[in-house]
PDB file of C-alpha atoms in Angstrom:
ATOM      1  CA  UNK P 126     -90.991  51.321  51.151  1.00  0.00           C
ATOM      2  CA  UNK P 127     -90.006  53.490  48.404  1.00  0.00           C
ATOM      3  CA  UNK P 128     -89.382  50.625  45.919  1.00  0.00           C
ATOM      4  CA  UNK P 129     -93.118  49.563  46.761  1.00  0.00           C
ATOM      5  CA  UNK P 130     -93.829  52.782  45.798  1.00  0.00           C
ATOM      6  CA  UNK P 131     -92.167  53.130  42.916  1.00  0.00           C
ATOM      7  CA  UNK P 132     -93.357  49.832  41.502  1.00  0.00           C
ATOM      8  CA  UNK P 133     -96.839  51.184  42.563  1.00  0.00           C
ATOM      9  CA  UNK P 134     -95.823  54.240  40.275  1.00  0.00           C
ATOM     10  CA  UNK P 135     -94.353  53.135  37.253  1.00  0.00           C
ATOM     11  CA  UNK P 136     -95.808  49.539  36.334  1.00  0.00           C
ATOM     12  CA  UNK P 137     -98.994  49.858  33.685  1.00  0.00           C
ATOM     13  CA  UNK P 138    -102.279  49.626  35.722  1.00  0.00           C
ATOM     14  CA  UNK P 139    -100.927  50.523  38.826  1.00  0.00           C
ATOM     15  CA  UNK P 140    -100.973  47.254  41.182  1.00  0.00           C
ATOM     16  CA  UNK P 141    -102.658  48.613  44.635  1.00  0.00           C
ATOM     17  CA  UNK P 142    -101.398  45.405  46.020  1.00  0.00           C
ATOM     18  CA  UNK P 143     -97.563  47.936  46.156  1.00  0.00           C
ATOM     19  CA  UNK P 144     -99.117  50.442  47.243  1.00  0.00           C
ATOM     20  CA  UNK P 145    -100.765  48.404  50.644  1.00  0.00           C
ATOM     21  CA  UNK P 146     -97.328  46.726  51.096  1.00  0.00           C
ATOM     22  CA  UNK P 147     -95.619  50.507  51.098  1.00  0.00           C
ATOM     23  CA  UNK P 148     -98.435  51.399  53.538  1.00  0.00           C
ATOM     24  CA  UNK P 149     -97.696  48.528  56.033  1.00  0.00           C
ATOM     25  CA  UNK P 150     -94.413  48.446  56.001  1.00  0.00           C
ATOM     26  CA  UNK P 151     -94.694  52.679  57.311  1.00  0.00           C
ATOM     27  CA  UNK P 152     -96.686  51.492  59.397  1.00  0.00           C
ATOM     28  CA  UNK P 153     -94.451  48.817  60.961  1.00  0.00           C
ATOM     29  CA  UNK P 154     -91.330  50.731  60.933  1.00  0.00           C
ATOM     30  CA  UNK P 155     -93.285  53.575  62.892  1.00  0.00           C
ATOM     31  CA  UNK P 156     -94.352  50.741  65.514  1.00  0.00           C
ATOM     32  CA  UNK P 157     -91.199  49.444  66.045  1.00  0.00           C
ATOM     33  CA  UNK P 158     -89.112  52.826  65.845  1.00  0.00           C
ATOM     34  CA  UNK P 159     -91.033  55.272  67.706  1.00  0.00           C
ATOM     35  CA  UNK P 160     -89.445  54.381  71.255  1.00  0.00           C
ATOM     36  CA  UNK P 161     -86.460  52.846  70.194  1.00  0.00           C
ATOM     37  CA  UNK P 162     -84.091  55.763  70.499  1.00  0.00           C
ATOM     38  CA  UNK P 163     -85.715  56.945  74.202  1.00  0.00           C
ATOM     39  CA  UNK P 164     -85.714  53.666  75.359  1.00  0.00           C
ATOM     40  CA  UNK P 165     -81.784  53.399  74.269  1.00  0.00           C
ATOM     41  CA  UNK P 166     -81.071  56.777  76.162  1.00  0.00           C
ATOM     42  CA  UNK P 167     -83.010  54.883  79.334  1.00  0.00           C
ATOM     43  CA  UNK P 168     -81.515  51.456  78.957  1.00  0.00           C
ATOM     44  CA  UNK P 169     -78.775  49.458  78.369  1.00  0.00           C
ATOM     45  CA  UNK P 170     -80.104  46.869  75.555  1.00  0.00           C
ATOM     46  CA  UNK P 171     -79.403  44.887  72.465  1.00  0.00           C
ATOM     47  CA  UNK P 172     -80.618  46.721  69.295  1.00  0.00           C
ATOM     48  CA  UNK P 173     -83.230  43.573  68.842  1.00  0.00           C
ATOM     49  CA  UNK P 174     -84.402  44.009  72.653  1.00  0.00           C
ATOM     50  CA  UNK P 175     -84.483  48.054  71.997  1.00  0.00           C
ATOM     51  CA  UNK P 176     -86.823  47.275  68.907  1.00  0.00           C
ATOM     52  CA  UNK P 177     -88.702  44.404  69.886  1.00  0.00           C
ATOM     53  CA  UNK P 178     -89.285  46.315  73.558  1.00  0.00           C
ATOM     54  CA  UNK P 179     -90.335  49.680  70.906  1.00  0.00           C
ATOM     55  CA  UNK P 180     -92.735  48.025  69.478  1.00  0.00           C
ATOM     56  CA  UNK P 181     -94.405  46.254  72.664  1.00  0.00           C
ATOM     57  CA  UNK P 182     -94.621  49.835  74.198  1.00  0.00           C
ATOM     58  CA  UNK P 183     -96.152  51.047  70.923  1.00  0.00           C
ATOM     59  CA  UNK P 184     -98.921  48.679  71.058  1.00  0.00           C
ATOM     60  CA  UNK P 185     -99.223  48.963  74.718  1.00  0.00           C
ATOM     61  CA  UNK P 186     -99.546  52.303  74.414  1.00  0.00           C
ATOM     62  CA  UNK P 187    -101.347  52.649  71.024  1.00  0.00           C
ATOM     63  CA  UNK P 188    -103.989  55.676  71.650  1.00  0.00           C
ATOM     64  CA  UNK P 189    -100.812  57.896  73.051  1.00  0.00           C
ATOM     65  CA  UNK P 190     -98.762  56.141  70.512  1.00  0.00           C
ATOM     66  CA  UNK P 191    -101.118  57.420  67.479  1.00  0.00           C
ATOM     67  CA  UNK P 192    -101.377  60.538  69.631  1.00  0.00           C
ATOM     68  CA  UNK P 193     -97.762  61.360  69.527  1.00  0.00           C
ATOM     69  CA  UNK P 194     -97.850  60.304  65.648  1.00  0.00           C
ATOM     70  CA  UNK P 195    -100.471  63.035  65.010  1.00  0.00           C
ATOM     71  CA  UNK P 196     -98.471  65.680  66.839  1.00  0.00           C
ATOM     72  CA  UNK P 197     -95.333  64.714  64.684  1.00  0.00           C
ATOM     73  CA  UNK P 198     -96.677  65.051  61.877  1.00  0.00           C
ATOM     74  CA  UNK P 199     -98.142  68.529  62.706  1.00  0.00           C
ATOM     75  CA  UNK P 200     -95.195  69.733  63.521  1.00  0.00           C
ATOM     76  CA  UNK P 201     -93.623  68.213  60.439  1.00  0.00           C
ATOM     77  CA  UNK P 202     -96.260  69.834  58.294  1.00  0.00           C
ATOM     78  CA  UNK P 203     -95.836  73.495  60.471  1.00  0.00           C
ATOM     79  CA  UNK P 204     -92.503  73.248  59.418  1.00  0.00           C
ATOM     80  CA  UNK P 205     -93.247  73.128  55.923  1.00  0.00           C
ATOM     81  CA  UNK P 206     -95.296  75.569  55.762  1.00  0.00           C
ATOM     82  CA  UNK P 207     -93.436  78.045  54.517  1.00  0.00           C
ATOM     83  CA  UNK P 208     -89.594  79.168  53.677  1.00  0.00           C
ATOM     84  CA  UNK P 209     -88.934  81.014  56.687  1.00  0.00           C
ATOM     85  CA  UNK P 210     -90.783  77.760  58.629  1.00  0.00           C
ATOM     86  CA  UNK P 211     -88.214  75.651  56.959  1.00  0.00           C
ATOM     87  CA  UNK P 212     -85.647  76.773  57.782  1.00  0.00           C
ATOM     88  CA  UNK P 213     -86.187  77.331  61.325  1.00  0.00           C
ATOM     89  CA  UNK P 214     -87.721  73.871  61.516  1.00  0.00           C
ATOM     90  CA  UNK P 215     -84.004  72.500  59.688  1.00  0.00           C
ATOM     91  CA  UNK P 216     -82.054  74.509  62.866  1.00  0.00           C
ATOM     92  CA  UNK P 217     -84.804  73.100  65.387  1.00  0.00           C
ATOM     93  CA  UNK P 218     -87.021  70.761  63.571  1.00  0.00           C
ATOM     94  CA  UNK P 219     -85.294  66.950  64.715  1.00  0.00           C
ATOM     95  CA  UNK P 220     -84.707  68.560  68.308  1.00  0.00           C
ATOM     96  CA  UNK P 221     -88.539  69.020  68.715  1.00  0.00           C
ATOM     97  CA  UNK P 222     -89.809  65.976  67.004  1.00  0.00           C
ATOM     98  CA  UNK P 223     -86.890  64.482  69.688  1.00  0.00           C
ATOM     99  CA  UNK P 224     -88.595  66.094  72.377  1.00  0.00           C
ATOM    100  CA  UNK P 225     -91.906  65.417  71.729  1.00  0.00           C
ATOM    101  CA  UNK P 226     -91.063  62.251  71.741  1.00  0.00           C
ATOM    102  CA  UNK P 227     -89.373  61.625  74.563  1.00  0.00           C
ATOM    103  CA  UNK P 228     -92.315  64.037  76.516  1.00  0.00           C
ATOM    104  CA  UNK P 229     -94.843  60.788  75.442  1.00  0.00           C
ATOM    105  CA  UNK P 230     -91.778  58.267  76.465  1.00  0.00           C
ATOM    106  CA  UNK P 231     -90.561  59.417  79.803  1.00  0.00           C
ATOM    107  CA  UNK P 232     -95.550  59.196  80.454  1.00  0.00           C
ATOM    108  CA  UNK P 233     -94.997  55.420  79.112  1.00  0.00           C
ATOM    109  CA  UNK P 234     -91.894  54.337  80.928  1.00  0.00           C
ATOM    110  CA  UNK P 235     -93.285  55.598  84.481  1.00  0.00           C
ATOM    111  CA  UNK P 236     -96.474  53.600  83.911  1.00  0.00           C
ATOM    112  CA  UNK P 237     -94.048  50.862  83.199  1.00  0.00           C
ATOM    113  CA  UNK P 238     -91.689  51.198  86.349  1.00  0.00           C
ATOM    114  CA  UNK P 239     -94.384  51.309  88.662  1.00  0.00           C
ATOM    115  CA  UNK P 240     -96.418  48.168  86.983  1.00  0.00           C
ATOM    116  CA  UNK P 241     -92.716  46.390  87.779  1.00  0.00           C
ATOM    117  CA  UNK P 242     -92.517  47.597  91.130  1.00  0.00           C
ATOM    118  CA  UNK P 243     -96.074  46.697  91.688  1.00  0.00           C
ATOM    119  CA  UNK P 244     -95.129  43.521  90.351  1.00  0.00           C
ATOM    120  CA  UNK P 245     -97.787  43.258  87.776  1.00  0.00           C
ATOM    121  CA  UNK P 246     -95.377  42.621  85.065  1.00  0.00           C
ATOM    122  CA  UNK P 247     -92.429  40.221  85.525  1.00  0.00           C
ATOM    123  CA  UNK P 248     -88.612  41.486  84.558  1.00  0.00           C
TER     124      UNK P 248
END
């Protein structure tokens, strides 16, 4: 991502087609990281099943997916306000972003449980 956007920055004319391929590859990494580290407190898993079962939640899930992405990034932003924000949100800043996080998980993985025990999806 940030060699996309670097070549995006520095070659002459600025080829957009770096700056999409920066874009999509956020935007993947986000899909297929955003559950990965509740779903590894919740189950056991390879690190392929953790990110391949991340990302099929994430698109499952989308509108609570982008949801959670909005709130993230207003409490990244928050943070940054200003230098008394910052530094509070270095002390408790990953802890709430962690929490927030697993808040939207623990919604998703109940919905998931009981579509298994209903047996509308197969294990």
């Amino acid at each position: 991502i940030y060699l996309n956007i670097e070549l995006f920055n520095k070659i002459d004319g600025n080829p957009i087609i770096f700056l999409f391929a920066a874009i999509i590859l956020i935007f993947l990494t986000l899909i297929y990281s955003t559950y990965a580290f509740a779903l590894c407190a919740r189950h056991e898993n390879t690190i392929v099943n953790t990110i391949k079962n991340s990302a099929a939640i994430s698109i499952k899930y989308f509108s609570k997916t982008i949801l959670l992405w909005l709130i993230i990034a207003f409490i990244i932003v928050l943070f940054m306000f200003n230098t008394t924000l910052m530094f509070i949100g270095f002390i408790i800043g990953p802890a709430s972003i962690f929490l927030t996080v697993s808040a939207f998980a623990i919604k998703c993985f109940e919905d998931i449980d009981k579509e298994v025990k209903s047996g509308i999806i197969k294990t």
